[in-house]
Coordinates of C-alpha atoms in Angstrom, one line a residue:
M1 CA -14.6 24.7 3.6
S2 CA -16.5 22.5 1.1
Q3 CA -20.1 23.4 1.0
T4 CA -21.3 19.8 0.9
L5 CA -18.7 18.1 3.1
H6 CA -19.2 19.9 6.4
T7 CA -18.2 17.1 8.8
V8 CA -15.2 14.9 8.2
A9 CA -14.4 11.8 10.1
V10 CA -10.9 10.3 10.4
I11 CA -10.3 6.7 11.5
G12 CA -6.9 6.1 13.0
G13 CA -5.0 8.2 15.5
G14 CA -1.5 7.4 14.2
T15 CA 0.9 9.8 12.4
M16 CA -1.1 9.9 9.2
G17 CA -4.5 10.0 10.8
A18 CA -3.5 12.9 13.1
G19 CA -2.0 14.8 10.1
I20 CA -5.2 14.4 8.1
V21 CA -7.3 15.6 11.1
E22 CA -5.1 18.7 11.3
V23 CA -5.5 19.3 7.5
A24 CA -9.3 19.0 7.6
A25 CA -9.7 21.1 10.8
S26 CA -7.4 23.8 9.4
A27 CA -9.8 24.0 6.4
G28 CA -12.7 24.7 8.8
H29 CA -14.4 21.3 9.0
A30 CA -15.8 19.8 12.1
V31 CA -13.7 16.6 12.5
R32 CA -14.5 13.4 14.3
L33 CA -11.4 11.4 15.2
Y34 CA -12.0 7.7 15.9
D35 CA -9.6 5.0 17.1
I36 CA -10.1 1.8 18.9
S37 CA -7.6 3.1 21.5
A38 CA -8.7 6.1 23.6
E39 CA -5.0 6.7 24.3
A40 CA -4.2 6.9 20.6
I41 CA -6.9 9.6 20.2
T42 CA -5.4 11.6 23.2
R43 CA -1.9 11.3 21.8
A44 CA -3.0 12.5 18.3
I45 CA -4.9 15.5 19.6
D46 CA -2.0 16.4 22.0
G47 CA 0.4 16.1 19.1
I48 CA -1.7 18.5 17.0
A49 CA -1.9 20.9 19.9
E50 CA 1.9 20.8 20.3
R51 CA 2.4 21.5 16.6
L52 CA -0.1 24.4 16.7
N53 CA 1.7 25.9 19.8
A54 CA 5.0 25.8 17.9
R55 CA 3.3 27.7 15.0
V56 CA 1.9 30.2 17.4
S57 CA 5.4 30.8 19.0
R58 CA 6.8 31.4 15.5
G59 CA 4.0 33.9 14.7
K60 CA 2.5 31.7 12.0
I61 CA -0.9 31.7 13.5
S62 CA -2.6 33.4 16.5
T63 CA -3.5 31.7 19.8
E64 CA -7.2 32.2 18.9
Q65 CA -6.8 30.4 15.6
A66 CA -5.1 27.5 17.3
Q67 CA -7.8 27.2 19.9
A68 CA -10.5 27.4 17.3
L69 CA -8.9 24.7 15.2
L70 CA -8.6 22.4 18.3
A71 CA -12.2 23.1 19.2
R72 CA -13.3 21.7 15.8
I73 CA -11.9 18.3 16.7
T74 CA -14.1 15.8 18.6
P75 CA -12.9 12.4 19.9
A76 CA -15.1 9.5 18.9
T77 CA -14.9 6.1 20.7
E78 CA -17.7 4.4 18.7
L79 CA -18.1 4.1 15.0
T80 CA -21.7 5.1 15.3
Q81 CA -20.5 8.6 16.3
L82 CA -19.4 9.0 12.6
A83 CA -22.9 8.6 11.2
D84 CA -23.3 12.4 10.6
A85 CA -20.0 12.7 8.6
Q86 CA -20.2 13.5 4.9
L87 CA -16.7 12.3 4.3
V88 CA -14.9 9.5 6.1
I89 CA -11.1 9.0 5.7
E90 CA -9.7 5.7 7.0
A91 CA -6.1 5.7 8.1
A92 CA -5.9 2.5 10.0
S93 CA -3.9 -0.8 9.7
E94 CA -2.7 -1.7 6.2
R95 CA -4.5 -5.0 6.3
L96 CA -7.3 -5.8 3.8
E97 CA -9.5 -7.8 6.2
I98 CA -9.5 -4.9 8.7
K99 CA -10.3 -2.3 6.1
K100 CA -13.1 -4.5 4.6
A101 CA -14.7 -5.0 8.0
L102 CA -14.5 -1.3 8.8
F103 CA -16.0 -0.2 5.4
S104 CA -18.7 -2.8 5.7
E105 CA -19.7 -1.4 9.1
L106 CA -19.5 2.2 7.9
A107 CA -21.7 1.4 4.9
E108 CA -24.4 0.4 7.4
I109 CA -23.9 3.3 9.8
C110 CA -23.5 6.2 7.3
P111 CA -26.1 7.2 4.7
P112 CA -25.5 6.4 1.0
S113 CA -24.4 10.0 0.4
T114 CA -21.4 9.7 2.7
L115 CA -18.1 9.4 0.9
L116 CA -16.0 6.5 2.2
T117 CA -12.3 6.8 1.5
S118 CA -9.1 5.1 2.5
N119 CA -5.6 6.6 2.9
T120 CA -4.0 3.2 2.0
S121 CA -0.8 3.4 0.0
S122 CA -0.9 -0.2 -1.3
I123 CA -4.2 -2.0 -0.9
S124 CA -6.7 -2.2 -3.7
I125 CA -9.6 0.2 -3.5
T126 CA -11.6 -2.2 -5.6
A127 CA -11.0 -5.0 -3.0
I128 CA -12.0 -2.7 -0.1
A129 CA -15.3 -1.7 -1.8
A130 CA -16.2 -5.2 -2.9
G131 CA -19.4 -6.5 -1.3
I132 CA -20.4 -3.4 0.6
K133 CA -23.5 -1.2 0.0
H134 CA -23.1 1.6 -2.6
P135 CA -19.5 0.8 -3.6
E136 CA -19.6 3.7 -6.0
R137 CA -18.9 6.1 -3.1
V138 CA -15.7 4.3 -2.0
A139 CA -12.3 5.8 -3.2
G140 CA -8.8 6.3 -2.1
L141 CA -7.4 9.5 -0.6
H142 CA -3.7 8.9 -0.3
F143 CA -1.9 11.7 1.6
F144 CA 1.8 11.9 1.9
N145 CA 3.7 12.2 5.2
P146 CA 3.7 14.7 6.8
A147 CA 0.1 15.4 5.7
P148 CA -0.1 19.0 6.8
V149 CA 3.1 19.9 4.8
M150 CA 3.0 17.7 1.7
K151 CA 0.9 19.1 -1.1
L152 CA 0.1 15.9 -3.0
V153 CA -3.0 13.7 -2.6
E154 CA -3.6 10.7 -4.9
V155 CA -7.4 10.4 -5.5
V156 CA -7.8 6.7 -6.4
S157 CA -10.7 5.2 -8.3
G158 CA -11.7 1.6 -7.7
L159 CA -13.6 -0.4 -10.3
A160 CA -17.0 0.8 -8.9
T161 CA -16.0 4.4 -7.9
S162 CA -18.2 7.0 -9.7
T163 CA -16.7 9.9 -11.6
E164 CA -18.9 12.3 -9.5
V165 CA -17.3 11.0 -6.3
V166 CA -13.8 11.5 -7.8
E167 CA -14.7 15.0 -8.9
Q168 CA -16.1 15.9 -5.5
L169 CA -13.0 14.6 -3.7
C170 CA -10.7 16.5 -6.0
Q171 CA -12.7 19.7 -5.3
C172 CA -12.4 19.0 -1.6
V173 CA -8.7 18.4 -1.7
T174 CA -8.1 21.5 -3.7
A175 CA -10.1 23.5 -1.2
W176 CA -7.7 22.2 1.5
G177 CA -4.8 23.7 -0.4
K178 CA -3.6 20.4 -1.7
Q179 CA -2.9 19.2 -5.3
P180 CA -5.1 16.2 -6.3
V181 CA -4.0 13.8 -8.9
R182 CA -6.4 11.2 -10.3
C183 CA -5.3 7.6 -10.7
R184 CA -6.7 4.1 -11.1
S185 CA -6.5 1.5 -8.3
T186 CA -3.4 -0.5 -9.4
P187 CA -0.5 -1.7 -7.2
G188 CA 1.4 1.3 -5.9
F189 CA -1.0 3.8 -7.5
I190 CA 1.3 6.5 -9.1
V191 CA 4.2 7.4 -6.7
N192 CA 4.9 4.1 -5.1
R193 CA 4.9 2.4 -8.5
V194 CA 6.9 4.9 -10.6
A195 CA 9.4 5.6 -7.8
R196 CA 10.6 1.9 -7.5
P197 CA 13.5 2.2 -10.0
Y198 CA 15.0 5.2 -8.0
Y199 CA 15.7 2.8 -5.2
A200 CA 16.2 -0.4 -7.2
E201 CA 19.0 0.9 -9.4
A202 CA 20.9 2.3 -6.4
W203 CA 20.7 -1.1 -4.6
R204 CA 21.9 -2.9 -7.7
A205 CA 24.9 -0.6 -8.0
L206 CA 25.7 -1.2 -4.4
E207 CA 25.3 -4.9 -4.7
E208 CA 27.6 -4.9 -7.8
Q209 CA 30.2 -2.9 -5.8
V210 CA 30.2 -0.2 -8.5
A211 CA 30.8 2.5 -5.9
S212 CA 30.3 3.2 -2.2
A213 CA 26.9 4.2 -0.9
E214 CA 28.2 7.8 -0.4
V215 CA 29.3 8.0 -4.0
I216 CA 26.0 6.5 -5.4
D217 CA 24.0 9.0 -3.3
A218 CA 26.2 11.9 -4.3
A219 CA 25.8 11.0 -8.0
L220 CA 22.0 11.0 -7.9
R221 CA 21.8 14.0 -5.5
D222 CA 24.5 16.3 -7.0
G223 CA 24.7 14.9 -10.5
G224 CA 21.0 14.1 -11.0
G225 CA 19.4 17.0 -9.1
F226 CA 17.4 14.7 -6.8
P227 CA 16.8 16.2 -3.3
M228 CA 18.4 13.2 -1.5
G229 CA 20.3 10.2 -2.6
P230 CA 18.3 7.0 -2.9
L231 CA 20.2 5.0 -0.2
A232 CA 20.0 7.8 2.4
L233 CA 16.3 8.2 1.5
T234 CA 15.6 4.5 2.3
D235 CA 17.4 5.0 5.6
L236 CA 15.1 8.0 6.3
I237 CA 11.9 6.1 5.2
G238 CA 13.0 3.0 7.2
Q239 CA 14.6 -0.1 5.5
D240 CA 11.8 -2.3 6.8
V241 CA 9.1 0.0 5.4
N242 CA 10.8 0.6 2.0
F243 CA 11.5 -3.1 1.5
A244 CA 7.9 -4.0 2.4
V245 CA 6.5 -1.6 -0.1
T246 CA 8.9 -2.9 -2.8
S247 CA 8.0 -6.5 -2.0
S248 CA 4.2 -5.6 -2.0
V249 CA 4.5 -4.0 -5.5
F250 CA 6.6 -6.9 -6.7
N251 CA 4.1 -9.5 -5.6
A252 CA 1.1 -7.5 -6.7
F253 CA 2.6 -7.5 -10.2
W254 CA 3.1 -11.3 -10.2
Q255 CA 6.8 -11.0 -9.5
D256 CA 7.5 -8.8 -12.5
R257 CA 11.3 -8.4 -12.6
R258 CA 11.0 -4.6 -13.0
F259 CA 10.1 -4.5 -9.3
L260 CA 12.5 -7.1 -8.0
P261 CA 13.4 -6.4 -4.3
S262 CA 17.1 -6.2 -3.2
L263 CA 18.6 -9.0 -1.3
L264 CA 21.0 -6.5 0.3
Q265 CA 18.1 -4.4 1.6
Q266 CA 16.5 -7.5 2.9
E267 CA 19.6 -8.3 4.8
L268 CA 19.6 -4.8 6.5
A269 CA 15.9 -5.3 7.4
L270 CA 16.5 -8.7 8.8
A271 CA 19.5 -7.4 10.8
G272 CA 17.3 -4.7 12.3
R273 CA 19.5 -2.0 10.6
L274 CA 16.4 0.1 9.8
G275 CA 18.0 3.5 9.2
K276 CA 17.5 6.8 11.0
K277 CA 14.8 5.5 13.4
N278 CA 17.2 3.2 15.2
G279 CA 20.5 4.9 14.3
H280 CA 22.0 2.3 11.8
G281 CA 21.0 1.4 8.2
V282 CA 23.1 2.0 5.2
Y283 CA 24.6 4.8 7.2
R284 CA 25.2 5.6 10.9
W285 CA 22.7 8.2 12.1
P286 CA 22.8 11.1 12.7
L287 CA 24.8 11.6 9.6
E288 CA 28.0 13.6 10.1
N289 CA 27.4 15.4 6.9
Q290 CA 23.7 15.8 6.2
P291 CA 22.7 15.4 2.5
E292 CA 22.6 18.8 0.9
L293 CA 19.6 19.9 -1.1
A294 CA 20.4 19.6 -4.8
L295 CA 20.0 22.3 -7.4
D296 CA 16.5 23.6 -8.1
A297 CA 14.1 22.3 -10.7
V298 CA 14.9 25.2 -13.1
S299 CA 18.6 24.4 -13.1
A300 CA 17.8 20.7 -13.6
E301 CA 15.5 21.6 -16.5
R302 CA 18.1 23.8 -18.1
A303 CA 20.7 21.0 -17.8
A304 CA 18.3 18.5 -19.2
K305 CA 17.8 20.5 -22.4
R306 CA 21.2 19.6 -23.8
V307 CA 21.4 18.2 -27.3
K308 CA 19.7 14.8 -27.8
S309 CA 22.3 13.5 -30.2
D310 CA 25.5 11.7 -29.2
V311 CA 28.3 14.0 -28.3
V312 CA 31.8 12.6 -29.1
T313 CA 34.9 14.3 -27.6
E314 CA 38.4 13.3 -28.4
L315 CA 41.1 14.0 -25.8
D316 CA 44.3 13.0 -27.7
D317 CA 43.9 9.2 -28.0
V318 CA 41.0 9.0 -25.5
L319 CA 37.4 8.9 -26.7
L320 CA 35.0 10.6 -24.3
L321 CA 31.3 9.6 -24.7
E322 CA 28.1 10.2 -22.9
T323 CA 26.7 6.8 -21.8
T324 CA 24.2 5.0 -24.0
G325 CA 24.0 1.9 -21.8
E326 CA 27.2 0.1 -23.0
T327 CA 30.2 -0.4 -20.8
A328 CA 33.3 1.6 -21.5
L329 CA 35.1 -1.7 -22.1
S330 CA 32.7 -2.7 -24.8
L331 CA 33.1 0.6 -26.5
S332 CA 36.9 0.4 -26.2
V333 CA 36.9 -2.9 -27.9
Q334 CA 34.7 -1.5 -30.7
H335 CA 36.8 1.6 -31.3
Q336 CA 40.2 0.0 -30.5
R337 CA 41.2 2.9 -28.3
P338 CA 40.8 4.1 -24.7
V339 CA 37.2 5.1 -23.8
V340 CA 35.8 7.0 -20.9
V341 CA 32.0 7.3 -20.5
Y342 CA 30.2 10.0 -18.5
D343 CA 26.8 10.3 -17.0
H344 CA 23.9 12.7 -17.6
A345 CA 24.5 15.7 -15.3
A346 CA 21.9 18.2 -14.1
G347 CA 24.4 20.1 -12.0
D348 CA 28.1 20.6 -11.4
T349 CA 28.9 17.0 -10.6
V350 CA 29.8 14.5 -13.3
V351 CA 30.0 10.7 -12.9
L352 CA 32.4 8.9 -15.2
A353 CA 33.9 5.5 -15.7
G354 CA 36.9 4.3 -17.8
A355 CA 37.4 1.0 -19.5
P356 CA 39.4 -1.3 -17.2
T357 CA 41.9 -1.7 -20.0
N358 CA 42.6 2.1 -20.1
P359 CA 46.0 3.3 -19.0
D360 CA 45.6 5.5 -15.9
S361 CA 46.6 8.5 -17.9
A362 CA 43.6 8.0 -20.2
T363 CA 40.9 8.3 -17.5
D364 CA 43.0 11.1 -15.8
K365 CA 42.6 13.1 -19.0
A366 CA 38.8 12.9 -18.8
V367 CA 38.9 13.9 -15.1
Y368 CA 41.0 16.9 -15.9
Y369 CA 38.8 17.8 -18.9
F370 CA 35.7 18.1 -16.6
Q371 CA 37.6 19.7 -13.8
Q372 CA 38.8 22.5 -16.1
Q373 CA 35.1 23.2 -16.6
G374 CA 34.6 23.6 -12.9
K375 CA 32.9 20.3 -12.5
K376 CA 33.2 17.9 -9.5
V377 CA 34.1 14.4 -10.8
L378 CA 33.0 11.1 -9.3
R379 CA 34.7 8.0 -10.6
I380 CA 33.0 4.7 -10.5
A381 CA 33.6 1.2 -11.8
D382 CA 32.8 0.5 -15.5
Y383 CA 29.0 0.1 -15.3
P384 CA 26.5 0.2 -18.2
G385 CA 24.3 3.3 -18.1
L386 CA 26.2 4.6 -15.1
L387 CA 24.0 5.9 -12.3
V388 CA 21.9 9.0 -13.3
W389 CA 21.1 8.0 -16.9
R390 CA 19.9 4.5 -16.2
T391 CA 17.8 5.7 -13.2
V392 CA 16.1 8.5 -15.2
A393 CA 15.6 6.1 -18.1
M394 CA 14.0 3.5 -15.8
L395 CA 11.7 6.1 -14.2
A396 CA 10.6 7.5 -17.5
N397 CA 9.9 4.0 -18.8
E398 CA 7.9 3.1 -15.8
A399 CA 5.9 6.3 -16.1
L400 CA 5.2 5.6 -19.8
D401 CA 4.0 2.1 -18.9
A402 CA 1.6 3.6 -16.3
V403 CA 0.3 6.1 -18.9
Q404 CA -0.2 3.3 -21.5
K405 CA -2.2 1.2 -19.0
G406 CA -4.5 4.0 -18.0
V407 CA -3.2 4.4 -14.4
A408 CA -3.1 8.2 -14.7
S409 CA -2.5 11.0 -17.2
A410 CA 1.0 12.0 -18.2
E411 CA 0.4 15.4 -16.5
D412 CA -0.8 13.8 -13.2
I413 CA 2.1 11.4 -13.2
D414 CA 4.7 14.2 -13.6
T415 CA 2.9 16.3 -11.0
A416 CA 2.8 13.4 -8.5
M417 CA 6.5 12.6 -8.8
R418 CA 7.5 16.3 -8.4
L419 CA 5.2 16.9 -5.4
G420 CA 5.1 13.4 -3.8
V421 CA 8.8 12.6 -3.8
N422 CA 10.2 16.0 -4.8
Y423 CA 11.9 14.9 -8.1
P424 CA 13.5 17.9 -9.9
R425 CA 11.5 17.1 -13.0
G426 CA 8.6 14.8 -13.8
P427 CA 10.0 11.6 -15.4
L428 CA 8.0 12.1 -18.6
A429 CA 9.1 15.7 -19.1
W430 CA 12.7 14.6 -18.3
G431 CA 12.6 11.7 -20.7
Q432 CA 11.3 13.8 -23.5
S433 CA 14.0 16.4 -23.0
L434 CA 16.7 13.8 -23.1
G435 CA 15.2 12.2 -26.2
W436 CA 13.0 9.1 -26.3
G437 CA 15.3 7.5 -28.9
R438 CA 18.2 7.8 -26.5
V439 CA 16.2 6.5 -23.6
L440 CA 15.1 3.5 -25.7
R441 CA 18.7 2.8 -26.8
L442 CA 20.0 2.9 -23.3
L443 CA 17.4 0.4 -22.0
E444 CA 17.9 -1.9 -25.0
N445 CA 21.6 -1.9 -24.3
L446 CA 21.0 -2.6 -20.6
Q447 CA 18.6 -5.4 -21.4
Q448 CA 21.2 -7.0 -23.8
H449 CA 23.9 -6.6 -21.2
Y450 CA 22.0 -8.3 -18.3
G451 CA 19.7 -10.5 -20.4
E452 CA 16.9 -9.5 -18.0
E453 CA 13.2 -8.5 -18.5
R454 CA 13.9 -5.8 -15.8
Y455 CA 15.1 -3.4 -18.5
R456 CA 12.5 -4.1 -21.2
P457 CA 11.3 -0.9 -22.9
S458 CA 7.6 -0.2 -22.8
A459 CA 5.6 -0.3 -26.0
L460 CA 4.8 3.4 -25.6
L461 CA 8.5 4.2 -25.4
R462 CA 9.1 2.5 -28.7
Q463 CA 6.2 4.4 -30.2
K464 CA 7.5 7.7 -28.9
A465 CA 11.0 7.0 -30.2
L466 CA 9.7 6.2 -33.7
M467 CA 7.6 9.4 -33.7
E468 CA 10.6 11.4 -32.6
M469 CA 12.6 9.9 -35.4
R470 CA 9.9 10.8 -37.9
D471 CA 9.8 14.4 -36.7
E472 CA 13.5 14.9 -37.0

């Protein structure tokens, strides 16, 4: 338990609030749980007790430990009961006016030394702190669901947040067995900002009828090494929730095309096809074949360390090329011969596409070539950048943009993406291993193909590509 933060108060008895209460109580803190609804408090504590009993039955903790943990949790029906807390974590409604009113009242009730934090995933910490007493003690503590399990906590600084407060919060989070990452209060913080292309590129592929949802998910899961395909993941999160986060980030960035929401996802949300929680989204739930966990990060790293230069393979008259963001048709016209392009693969699954002008035998040769190496082959329509390469490139580009704008350090961004959304590698480490010059070329080709700002390379990517060229 932190030596200075003896008592922790949590506002909000929902899923996240209850999870944070369990985390703090597990670390030995006395915890006050406040909610405007007494029933919500009861449900939250009953839920914690149920989870603890399950751990007792599995032999993870003793009955005495479970009882001691529950004894450290005290219901609070008035905000004034939180006055003795050294740390307050708000996990209430995601509405700025509600948070501002709460924090303004807390600033009057609690002494200036009390740290006031919000678990918000999307609202500006600067805006929450504006106009209250001692805004330097206001920060974000963004946990990930389920809070008792997920290791990552984003420690978010608003414009007025002091460095001493950030350091104290990071020490507290570490003492709780979590991994803190520091970031500035910008839309989406780290994870919800950098992760947007993972969903967006999959929705675009589905909208353009490049492949079925199952094939798109298999490509990213089995070919890219991600733990779950993006479309299945949006079903798991909830189409309404995922679409709302994307829309929030899009609007917060003044409708920047990089964060453009999907019309197809909007249709699902409007139709009430929300995913797993109501049985129908992109898929019917429960899934007949649950998504398999992809290869581990070590395997993904090993696969990503392939040569950074172009690899050209000739199969009789067929040219086999790893994608650089051009369509197979464009390359076929350039080379005046059949062309098949294939995707970056971090596992035993390879995605490929042939030029529509290819004879069937040409693409069949490429399929056979990979099958002879023991690879599973997924064929999709001719699509620039295919599925894995363009997704990884977009993730790396977004991460670089966040670094350049001072949102967080490169190390914290990679840590956040590995622990917050279980990516096999941090996007910056992944981009470096693939080669910044190749990432740049792929995005430039995508930008030329679509004529859209969505694929514009960041200035830091251009710099890194030039430095890489100098060092070769």
